[in-house]
PDB file of N, CA and C in Angstrom:
ATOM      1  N   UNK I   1      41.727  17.220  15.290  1.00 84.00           N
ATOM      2  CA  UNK I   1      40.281  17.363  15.256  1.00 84.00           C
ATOM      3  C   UNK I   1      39.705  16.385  14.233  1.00 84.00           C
ATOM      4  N   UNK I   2      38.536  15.666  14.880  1.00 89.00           N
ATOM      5  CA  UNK I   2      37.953  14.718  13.469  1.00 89.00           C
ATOM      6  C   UNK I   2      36.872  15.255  12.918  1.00 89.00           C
ATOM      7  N   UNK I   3      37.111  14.822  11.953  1.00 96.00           N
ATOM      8  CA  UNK I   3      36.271  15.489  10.793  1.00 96.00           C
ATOM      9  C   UNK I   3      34.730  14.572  10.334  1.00 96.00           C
ATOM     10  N   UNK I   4      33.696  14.721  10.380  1.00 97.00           N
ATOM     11  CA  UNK I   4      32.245  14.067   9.723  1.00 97.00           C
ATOM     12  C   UNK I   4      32.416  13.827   8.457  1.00 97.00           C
ATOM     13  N   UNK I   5      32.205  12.354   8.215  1.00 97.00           N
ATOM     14  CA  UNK I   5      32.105  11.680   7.388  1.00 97.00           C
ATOM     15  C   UNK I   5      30.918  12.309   7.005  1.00 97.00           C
ATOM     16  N   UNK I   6      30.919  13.024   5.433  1.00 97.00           N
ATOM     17  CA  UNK I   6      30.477  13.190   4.228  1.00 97.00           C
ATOM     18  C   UNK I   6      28.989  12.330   4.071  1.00 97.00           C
ATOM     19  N   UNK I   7      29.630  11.179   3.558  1.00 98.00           N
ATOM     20  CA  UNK I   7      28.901  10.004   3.327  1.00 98.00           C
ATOM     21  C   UNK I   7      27.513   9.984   4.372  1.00 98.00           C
ATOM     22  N   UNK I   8      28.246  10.005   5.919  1.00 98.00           N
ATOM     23  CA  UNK I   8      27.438   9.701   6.380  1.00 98.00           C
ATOM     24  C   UNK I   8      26.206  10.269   6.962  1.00 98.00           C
ATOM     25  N   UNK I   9      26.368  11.810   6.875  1.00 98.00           N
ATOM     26  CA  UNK I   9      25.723  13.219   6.692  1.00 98.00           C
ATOM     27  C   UNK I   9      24.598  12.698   5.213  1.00 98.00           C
ATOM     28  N   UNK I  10      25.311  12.363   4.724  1.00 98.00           N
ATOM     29  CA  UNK I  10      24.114  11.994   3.197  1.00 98.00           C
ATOM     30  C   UNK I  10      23.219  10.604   3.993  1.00 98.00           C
ATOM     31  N   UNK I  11      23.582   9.960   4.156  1.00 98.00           N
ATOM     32  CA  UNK I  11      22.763   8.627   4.735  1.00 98.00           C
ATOM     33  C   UNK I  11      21.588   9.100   5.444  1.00 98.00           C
ATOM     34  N   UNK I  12      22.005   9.787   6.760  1.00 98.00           N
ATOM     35  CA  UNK I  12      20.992  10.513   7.462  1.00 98.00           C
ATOM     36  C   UNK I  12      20.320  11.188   6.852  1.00 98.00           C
ATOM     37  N   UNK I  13      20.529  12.076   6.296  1.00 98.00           N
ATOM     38  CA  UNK I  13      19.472  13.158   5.387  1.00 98.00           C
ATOM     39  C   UNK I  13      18.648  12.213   4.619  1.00 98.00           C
ATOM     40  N   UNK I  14      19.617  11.423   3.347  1.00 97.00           N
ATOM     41  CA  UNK I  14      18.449  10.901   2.732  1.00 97.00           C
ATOM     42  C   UNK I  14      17.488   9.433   3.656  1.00 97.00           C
ATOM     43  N   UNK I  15      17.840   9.320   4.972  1.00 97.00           N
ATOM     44  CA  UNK I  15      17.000   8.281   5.321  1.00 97.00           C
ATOM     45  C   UNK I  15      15.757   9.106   6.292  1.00 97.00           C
ATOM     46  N   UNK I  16      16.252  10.698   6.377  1.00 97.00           N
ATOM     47  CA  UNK I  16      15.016  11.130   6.844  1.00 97.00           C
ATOM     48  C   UNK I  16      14.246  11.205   5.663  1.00 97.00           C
ATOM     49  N   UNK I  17      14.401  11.691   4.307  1.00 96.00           N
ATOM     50  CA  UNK I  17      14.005  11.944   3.068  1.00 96.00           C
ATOM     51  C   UNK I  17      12.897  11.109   2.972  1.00 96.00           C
ATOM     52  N   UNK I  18      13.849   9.410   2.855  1.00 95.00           N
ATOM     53  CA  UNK I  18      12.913   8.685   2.654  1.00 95.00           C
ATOM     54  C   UNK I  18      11.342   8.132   3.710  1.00 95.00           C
ATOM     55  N   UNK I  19      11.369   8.991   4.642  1.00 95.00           N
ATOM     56  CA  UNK I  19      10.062   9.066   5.133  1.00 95.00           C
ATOM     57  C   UNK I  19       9.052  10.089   4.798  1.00 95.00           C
ATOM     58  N   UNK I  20       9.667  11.071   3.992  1.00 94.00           N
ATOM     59  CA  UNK I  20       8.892  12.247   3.930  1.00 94.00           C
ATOM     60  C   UNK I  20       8.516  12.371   2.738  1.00 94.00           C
ATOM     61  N   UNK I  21       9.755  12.640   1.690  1.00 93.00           N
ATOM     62  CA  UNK I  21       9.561  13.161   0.670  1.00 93.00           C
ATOM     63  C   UNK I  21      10.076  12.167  -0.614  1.00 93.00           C
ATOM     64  N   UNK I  22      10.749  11.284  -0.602  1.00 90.00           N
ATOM     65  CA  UNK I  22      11.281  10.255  -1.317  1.00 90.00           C
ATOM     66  C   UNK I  22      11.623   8.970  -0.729  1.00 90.00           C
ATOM     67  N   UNK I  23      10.268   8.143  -0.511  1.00 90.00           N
ATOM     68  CA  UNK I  23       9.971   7.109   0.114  1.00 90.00           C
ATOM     69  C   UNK I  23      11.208   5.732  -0.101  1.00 90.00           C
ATOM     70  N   UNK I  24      11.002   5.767  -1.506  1.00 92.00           N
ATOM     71  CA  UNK I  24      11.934   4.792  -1.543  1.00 92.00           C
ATOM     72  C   UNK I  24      13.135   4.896  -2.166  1.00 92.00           C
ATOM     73  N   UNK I  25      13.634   6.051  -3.129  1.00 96.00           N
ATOM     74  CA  UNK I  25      14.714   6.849  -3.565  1.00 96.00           C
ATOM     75  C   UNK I  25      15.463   6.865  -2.198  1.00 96.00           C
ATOM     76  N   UNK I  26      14.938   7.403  -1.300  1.00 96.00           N
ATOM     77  CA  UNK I  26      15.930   8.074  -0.239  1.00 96.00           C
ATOM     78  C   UNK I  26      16.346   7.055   0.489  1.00 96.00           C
ATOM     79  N   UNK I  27      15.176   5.853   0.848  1.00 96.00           N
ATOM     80  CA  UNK I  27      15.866   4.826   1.536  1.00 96.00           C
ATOM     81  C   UNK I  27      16.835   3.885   1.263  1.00 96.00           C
ATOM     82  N   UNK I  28      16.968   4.105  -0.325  1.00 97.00           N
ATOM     83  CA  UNK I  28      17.637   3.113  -1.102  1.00 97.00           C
ATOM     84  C   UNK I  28      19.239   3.890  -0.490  1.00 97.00           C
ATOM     85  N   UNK I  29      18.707   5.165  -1.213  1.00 97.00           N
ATOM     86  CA  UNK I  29      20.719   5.655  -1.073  1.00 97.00           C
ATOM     87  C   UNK I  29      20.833   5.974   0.618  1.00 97.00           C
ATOM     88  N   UNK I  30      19.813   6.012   1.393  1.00 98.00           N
ATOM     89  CA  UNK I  30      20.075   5.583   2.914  1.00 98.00           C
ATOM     90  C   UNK I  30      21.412   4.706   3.342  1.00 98.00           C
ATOM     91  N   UNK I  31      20.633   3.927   2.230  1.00 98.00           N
ATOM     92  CA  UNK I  31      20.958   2.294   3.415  1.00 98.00           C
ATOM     93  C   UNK I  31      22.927   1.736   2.514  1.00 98.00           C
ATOM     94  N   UNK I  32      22.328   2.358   1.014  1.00 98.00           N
ATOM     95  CA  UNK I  32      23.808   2.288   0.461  1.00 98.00           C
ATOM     96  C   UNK I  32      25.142   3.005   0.967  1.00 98.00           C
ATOM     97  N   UNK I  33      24.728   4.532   0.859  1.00 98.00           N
ATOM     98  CA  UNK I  33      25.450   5.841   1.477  1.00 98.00           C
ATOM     99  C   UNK I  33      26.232   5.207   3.249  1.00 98.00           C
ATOM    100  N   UNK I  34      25.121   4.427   3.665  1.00 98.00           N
ATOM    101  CA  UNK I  34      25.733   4.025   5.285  1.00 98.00           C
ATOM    102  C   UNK I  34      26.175   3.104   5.023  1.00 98.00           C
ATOM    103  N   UNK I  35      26.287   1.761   4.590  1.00 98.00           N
ATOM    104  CA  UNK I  35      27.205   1.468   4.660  1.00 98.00           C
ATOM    105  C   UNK I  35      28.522   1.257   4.183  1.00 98.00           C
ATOM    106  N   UNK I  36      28.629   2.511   2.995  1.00 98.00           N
ATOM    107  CA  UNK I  36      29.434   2.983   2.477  1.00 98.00           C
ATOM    108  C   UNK I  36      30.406   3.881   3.758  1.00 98.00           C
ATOM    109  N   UNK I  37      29.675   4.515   4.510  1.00 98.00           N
ATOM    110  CA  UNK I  37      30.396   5.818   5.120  1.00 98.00           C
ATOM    111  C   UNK I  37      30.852   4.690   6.810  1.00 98.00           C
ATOM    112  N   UNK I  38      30.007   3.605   6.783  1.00 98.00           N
ATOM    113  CA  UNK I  38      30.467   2.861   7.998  1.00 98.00           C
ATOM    114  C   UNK I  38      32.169   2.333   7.950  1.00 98.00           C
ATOM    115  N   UNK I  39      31.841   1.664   6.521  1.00 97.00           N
ATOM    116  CA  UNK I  39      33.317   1.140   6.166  1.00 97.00           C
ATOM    117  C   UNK I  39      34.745   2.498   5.927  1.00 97.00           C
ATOM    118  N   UNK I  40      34.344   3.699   5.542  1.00 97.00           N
ATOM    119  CA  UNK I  40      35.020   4.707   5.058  1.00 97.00           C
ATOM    120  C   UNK I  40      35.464   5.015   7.075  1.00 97.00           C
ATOM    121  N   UNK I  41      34.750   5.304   7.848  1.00 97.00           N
ATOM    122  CA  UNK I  41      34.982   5.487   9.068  1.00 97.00           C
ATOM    123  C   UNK I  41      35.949   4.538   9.397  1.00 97.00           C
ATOM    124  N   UNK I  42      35.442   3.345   9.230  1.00 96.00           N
ATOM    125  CA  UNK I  42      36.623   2.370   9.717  1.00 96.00           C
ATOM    126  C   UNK I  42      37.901   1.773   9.440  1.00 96.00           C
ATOM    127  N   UNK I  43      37.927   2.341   8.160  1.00 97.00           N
ATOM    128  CA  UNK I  43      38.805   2.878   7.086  1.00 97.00           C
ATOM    129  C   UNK I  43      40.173   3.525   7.759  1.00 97.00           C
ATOM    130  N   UNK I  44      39.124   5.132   8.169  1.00 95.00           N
ATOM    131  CA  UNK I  44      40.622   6.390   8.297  1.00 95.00           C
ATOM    132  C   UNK I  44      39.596   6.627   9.577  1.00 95.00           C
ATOM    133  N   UNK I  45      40.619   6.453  10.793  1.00 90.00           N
ATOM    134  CA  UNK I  45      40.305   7.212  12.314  1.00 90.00           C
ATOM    135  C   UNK I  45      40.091   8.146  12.356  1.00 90.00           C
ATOM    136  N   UNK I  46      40.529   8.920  11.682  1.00 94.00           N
ATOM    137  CA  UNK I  46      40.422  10.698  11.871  1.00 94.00           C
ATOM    138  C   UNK I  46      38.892  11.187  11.015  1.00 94.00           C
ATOM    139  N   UNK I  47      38.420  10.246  10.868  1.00 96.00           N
ATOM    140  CA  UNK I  47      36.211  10.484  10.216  1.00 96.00           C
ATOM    141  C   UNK I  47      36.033  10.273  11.370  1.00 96.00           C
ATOM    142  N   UNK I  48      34.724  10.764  12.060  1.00 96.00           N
ATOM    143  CA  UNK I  48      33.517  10.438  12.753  1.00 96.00           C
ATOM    144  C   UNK I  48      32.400  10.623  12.129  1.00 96.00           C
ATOM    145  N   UNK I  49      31.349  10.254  12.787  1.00 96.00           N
ATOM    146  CA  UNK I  49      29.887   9.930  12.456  1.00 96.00           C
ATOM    147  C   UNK I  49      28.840   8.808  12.201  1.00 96.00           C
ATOM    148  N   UNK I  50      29.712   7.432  12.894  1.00 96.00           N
ATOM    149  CA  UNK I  50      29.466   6.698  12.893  1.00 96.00           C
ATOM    150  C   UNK I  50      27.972   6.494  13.377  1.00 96.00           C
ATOM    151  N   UNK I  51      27.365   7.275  14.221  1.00 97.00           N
ATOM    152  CA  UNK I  51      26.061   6.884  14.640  1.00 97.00           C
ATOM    153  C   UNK I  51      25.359   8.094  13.500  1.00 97.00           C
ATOM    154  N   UNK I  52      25.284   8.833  12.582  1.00 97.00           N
ATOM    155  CA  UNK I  52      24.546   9.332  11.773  1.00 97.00           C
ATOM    156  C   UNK I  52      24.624   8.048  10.611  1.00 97.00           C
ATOM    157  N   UNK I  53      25.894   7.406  10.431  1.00 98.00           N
ATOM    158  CA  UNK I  53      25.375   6.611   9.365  1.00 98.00           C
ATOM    159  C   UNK I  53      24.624   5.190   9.841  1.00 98.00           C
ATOM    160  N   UNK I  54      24.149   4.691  11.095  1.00 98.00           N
ATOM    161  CA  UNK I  54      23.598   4.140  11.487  1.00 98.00           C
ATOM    162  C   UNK I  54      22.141   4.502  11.847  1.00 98.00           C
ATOM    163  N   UNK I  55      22.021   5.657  11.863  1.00 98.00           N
ATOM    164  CA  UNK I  55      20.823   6.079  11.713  1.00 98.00           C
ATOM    165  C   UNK I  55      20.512   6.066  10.407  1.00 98.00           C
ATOM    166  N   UNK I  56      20.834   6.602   9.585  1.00 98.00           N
ATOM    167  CA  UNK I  56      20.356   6.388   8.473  1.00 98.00           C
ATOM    168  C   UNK I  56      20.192   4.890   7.621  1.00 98.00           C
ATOM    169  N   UNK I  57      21.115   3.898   7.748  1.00 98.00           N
ATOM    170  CA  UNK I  57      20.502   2.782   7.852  1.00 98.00           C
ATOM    171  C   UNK I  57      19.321   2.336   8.276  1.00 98.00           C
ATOM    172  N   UNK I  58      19.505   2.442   9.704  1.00 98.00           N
ATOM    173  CA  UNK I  58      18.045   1.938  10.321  1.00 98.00           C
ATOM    174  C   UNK I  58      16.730   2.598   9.857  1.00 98.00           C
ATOM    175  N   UNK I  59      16.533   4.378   9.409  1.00 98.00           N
ATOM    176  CA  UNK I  59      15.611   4.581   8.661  1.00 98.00           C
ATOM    177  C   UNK I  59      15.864   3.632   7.786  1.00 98.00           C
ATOM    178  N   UNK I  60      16.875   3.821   6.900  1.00 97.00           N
ATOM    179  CA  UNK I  60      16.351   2.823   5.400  1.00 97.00           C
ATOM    180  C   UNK I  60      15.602   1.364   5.484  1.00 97.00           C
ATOM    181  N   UNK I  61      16.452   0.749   6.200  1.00 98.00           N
ATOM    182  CA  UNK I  61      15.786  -0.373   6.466  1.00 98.00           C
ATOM    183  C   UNK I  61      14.541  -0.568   7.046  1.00 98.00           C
ATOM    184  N   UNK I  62      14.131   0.640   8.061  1.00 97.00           N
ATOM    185  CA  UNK I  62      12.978   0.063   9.014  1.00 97.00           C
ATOM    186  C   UNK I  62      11.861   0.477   7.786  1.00 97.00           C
ATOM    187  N   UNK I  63      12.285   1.303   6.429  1.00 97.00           N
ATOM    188  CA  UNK I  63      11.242   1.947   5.438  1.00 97.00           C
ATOM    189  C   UNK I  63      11.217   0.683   4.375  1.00 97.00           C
ATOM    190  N   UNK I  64      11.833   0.308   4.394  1.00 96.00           N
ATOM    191  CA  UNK I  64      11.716  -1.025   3.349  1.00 96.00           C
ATOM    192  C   UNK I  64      10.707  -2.468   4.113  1.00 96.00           C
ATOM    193  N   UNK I  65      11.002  -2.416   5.619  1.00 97.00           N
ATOM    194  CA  UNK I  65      10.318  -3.455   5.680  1.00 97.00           C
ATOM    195  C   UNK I  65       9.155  -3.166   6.755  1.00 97.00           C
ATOM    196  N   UNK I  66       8.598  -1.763   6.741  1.00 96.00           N
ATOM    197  CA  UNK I  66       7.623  -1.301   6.716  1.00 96.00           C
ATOM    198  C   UNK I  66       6.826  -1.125   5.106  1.00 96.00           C
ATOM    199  N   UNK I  67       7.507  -0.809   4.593  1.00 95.00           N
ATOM    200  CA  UNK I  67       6.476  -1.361   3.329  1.00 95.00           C
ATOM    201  C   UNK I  67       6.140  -2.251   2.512  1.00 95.00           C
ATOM    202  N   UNK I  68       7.233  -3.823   2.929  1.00 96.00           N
ATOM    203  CA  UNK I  68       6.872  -4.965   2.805  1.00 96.00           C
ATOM    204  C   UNK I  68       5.749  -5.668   3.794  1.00 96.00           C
ATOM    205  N   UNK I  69       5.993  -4.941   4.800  1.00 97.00           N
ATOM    206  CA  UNK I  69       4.602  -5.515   6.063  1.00 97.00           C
ATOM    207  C   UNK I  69       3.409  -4.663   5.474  1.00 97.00           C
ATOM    208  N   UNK I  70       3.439  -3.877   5.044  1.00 96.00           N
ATOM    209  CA  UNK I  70       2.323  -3.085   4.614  1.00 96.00           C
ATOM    210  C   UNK I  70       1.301  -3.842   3.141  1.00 96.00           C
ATOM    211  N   UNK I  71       2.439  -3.931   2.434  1.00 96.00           N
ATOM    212  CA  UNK I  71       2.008  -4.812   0.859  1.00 96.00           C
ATOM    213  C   UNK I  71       1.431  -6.013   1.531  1.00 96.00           C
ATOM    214  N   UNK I  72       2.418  -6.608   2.338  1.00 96.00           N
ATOM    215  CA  UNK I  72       1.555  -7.996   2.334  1.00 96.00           C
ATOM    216  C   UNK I  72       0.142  -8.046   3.443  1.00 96.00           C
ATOM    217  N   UNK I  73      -0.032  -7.043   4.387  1.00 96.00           N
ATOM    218  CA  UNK I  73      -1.477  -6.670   5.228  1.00 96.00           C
ATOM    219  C   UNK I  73      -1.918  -6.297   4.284  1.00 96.00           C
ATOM    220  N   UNK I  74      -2.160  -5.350   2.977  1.00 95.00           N
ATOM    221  CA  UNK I  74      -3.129  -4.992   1.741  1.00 95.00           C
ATOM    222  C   UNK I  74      -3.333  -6.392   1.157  1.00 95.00           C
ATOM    223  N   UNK I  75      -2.755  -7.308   0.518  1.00 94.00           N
ATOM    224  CA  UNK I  75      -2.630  -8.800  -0.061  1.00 94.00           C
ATOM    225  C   UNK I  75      -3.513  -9.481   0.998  1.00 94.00           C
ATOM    226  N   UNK I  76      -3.403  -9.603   2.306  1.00 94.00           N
ATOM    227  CA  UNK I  76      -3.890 -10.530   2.941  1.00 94.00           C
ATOM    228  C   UNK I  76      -5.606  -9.959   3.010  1.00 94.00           C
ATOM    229  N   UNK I  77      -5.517  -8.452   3.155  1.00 93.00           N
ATOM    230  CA  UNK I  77      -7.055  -8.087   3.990  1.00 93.00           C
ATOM    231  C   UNK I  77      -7.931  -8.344   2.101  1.00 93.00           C
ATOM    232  N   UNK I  78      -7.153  -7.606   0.899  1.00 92.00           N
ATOM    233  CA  UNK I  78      -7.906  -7.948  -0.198  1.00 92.00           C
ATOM    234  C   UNK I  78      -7.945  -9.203  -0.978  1.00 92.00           C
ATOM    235  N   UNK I  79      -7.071 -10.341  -0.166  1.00 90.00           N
ATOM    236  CA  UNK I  79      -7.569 -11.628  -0.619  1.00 90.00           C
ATOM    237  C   UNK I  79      -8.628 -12.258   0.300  1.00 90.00           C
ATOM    238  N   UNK I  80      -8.382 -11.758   1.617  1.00 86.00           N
ATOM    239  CA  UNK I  80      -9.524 -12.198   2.520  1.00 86.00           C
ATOM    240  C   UNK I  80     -10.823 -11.942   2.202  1.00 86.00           C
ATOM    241  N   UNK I  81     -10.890 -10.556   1.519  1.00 86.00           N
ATOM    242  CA  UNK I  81     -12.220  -9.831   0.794  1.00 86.00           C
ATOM    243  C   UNK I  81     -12.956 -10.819  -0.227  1.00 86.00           C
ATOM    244  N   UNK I  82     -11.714 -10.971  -1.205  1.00 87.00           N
ATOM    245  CA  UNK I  82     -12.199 -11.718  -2.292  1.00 87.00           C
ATOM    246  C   UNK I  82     -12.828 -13.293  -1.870  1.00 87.00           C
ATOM    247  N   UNK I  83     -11.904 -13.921  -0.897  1.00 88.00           N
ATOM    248  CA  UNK I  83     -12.162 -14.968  -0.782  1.00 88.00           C
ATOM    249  C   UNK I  83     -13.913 -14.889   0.081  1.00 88.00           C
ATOM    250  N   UNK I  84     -14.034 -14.462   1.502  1.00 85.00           N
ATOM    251  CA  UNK I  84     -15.084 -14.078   1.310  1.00 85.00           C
ATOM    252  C   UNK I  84     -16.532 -13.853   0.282  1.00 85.00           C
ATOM    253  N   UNK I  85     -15.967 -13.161  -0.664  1.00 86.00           N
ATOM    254  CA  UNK I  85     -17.260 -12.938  -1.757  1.00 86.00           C
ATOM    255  C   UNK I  85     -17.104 -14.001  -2.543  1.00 86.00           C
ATOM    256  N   UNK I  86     -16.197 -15.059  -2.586  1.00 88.00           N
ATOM    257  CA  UNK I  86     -16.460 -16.127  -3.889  1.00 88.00           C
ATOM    258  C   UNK I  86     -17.221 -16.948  -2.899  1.00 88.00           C
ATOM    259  N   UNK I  87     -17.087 -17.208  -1.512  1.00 81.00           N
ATOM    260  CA  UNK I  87     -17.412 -18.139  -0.198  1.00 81.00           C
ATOM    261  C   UNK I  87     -18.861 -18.225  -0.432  1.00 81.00           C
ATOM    262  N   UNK I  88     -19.580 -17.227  -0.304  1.00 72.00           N
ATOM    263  CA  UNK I  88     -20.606 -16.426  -0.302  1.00 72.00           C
ATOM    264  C   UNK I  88     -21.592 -16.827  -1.889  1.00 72.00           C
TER     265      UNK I  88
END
């Protein structure tokens, strides 16, 4: 019988986390925790859970560069503002 990778039970949890309740705490140890628990799977055959720690990656990641697209649409619309009012 195989047994769930640990690790990768944590990845998932904290990459739902990091949408909810610990934005960027959770995505951080998301994205670490998976591919920690990817390599540990591939490691010893007898782990599964390879697609929980891929989920939790992909939260982590899709939360990091959702809030780099986000910073830089705030940067662009409040330099557009500014530039505007100096135009003016």
């Amino acid at each position: 019988m195989r047994r769930t990778s640990a690790l990768a039970v944590t990845s998932l949890v904290c990459g739902l986390l990091g949408w909810s309740l610990l934005p960027w705490l959770g995505s951080l140890v998301a994205v670490i925790t998976g591919h920690l628990a990817r390599a540990e799977i591939r490691r010893t055959p007898e782990l599964d859970g390879d697609g929980m720690a891929v989920a939790g990656l992909v939260l982590g990641y899709v939360q990091f560069v959702a809030t780099v697209v986000g910073i830089v649409v705030l940067l662009l619309f409040f330099g557009g503002l500014f530039w505007l009012g100096t135009a003016s």
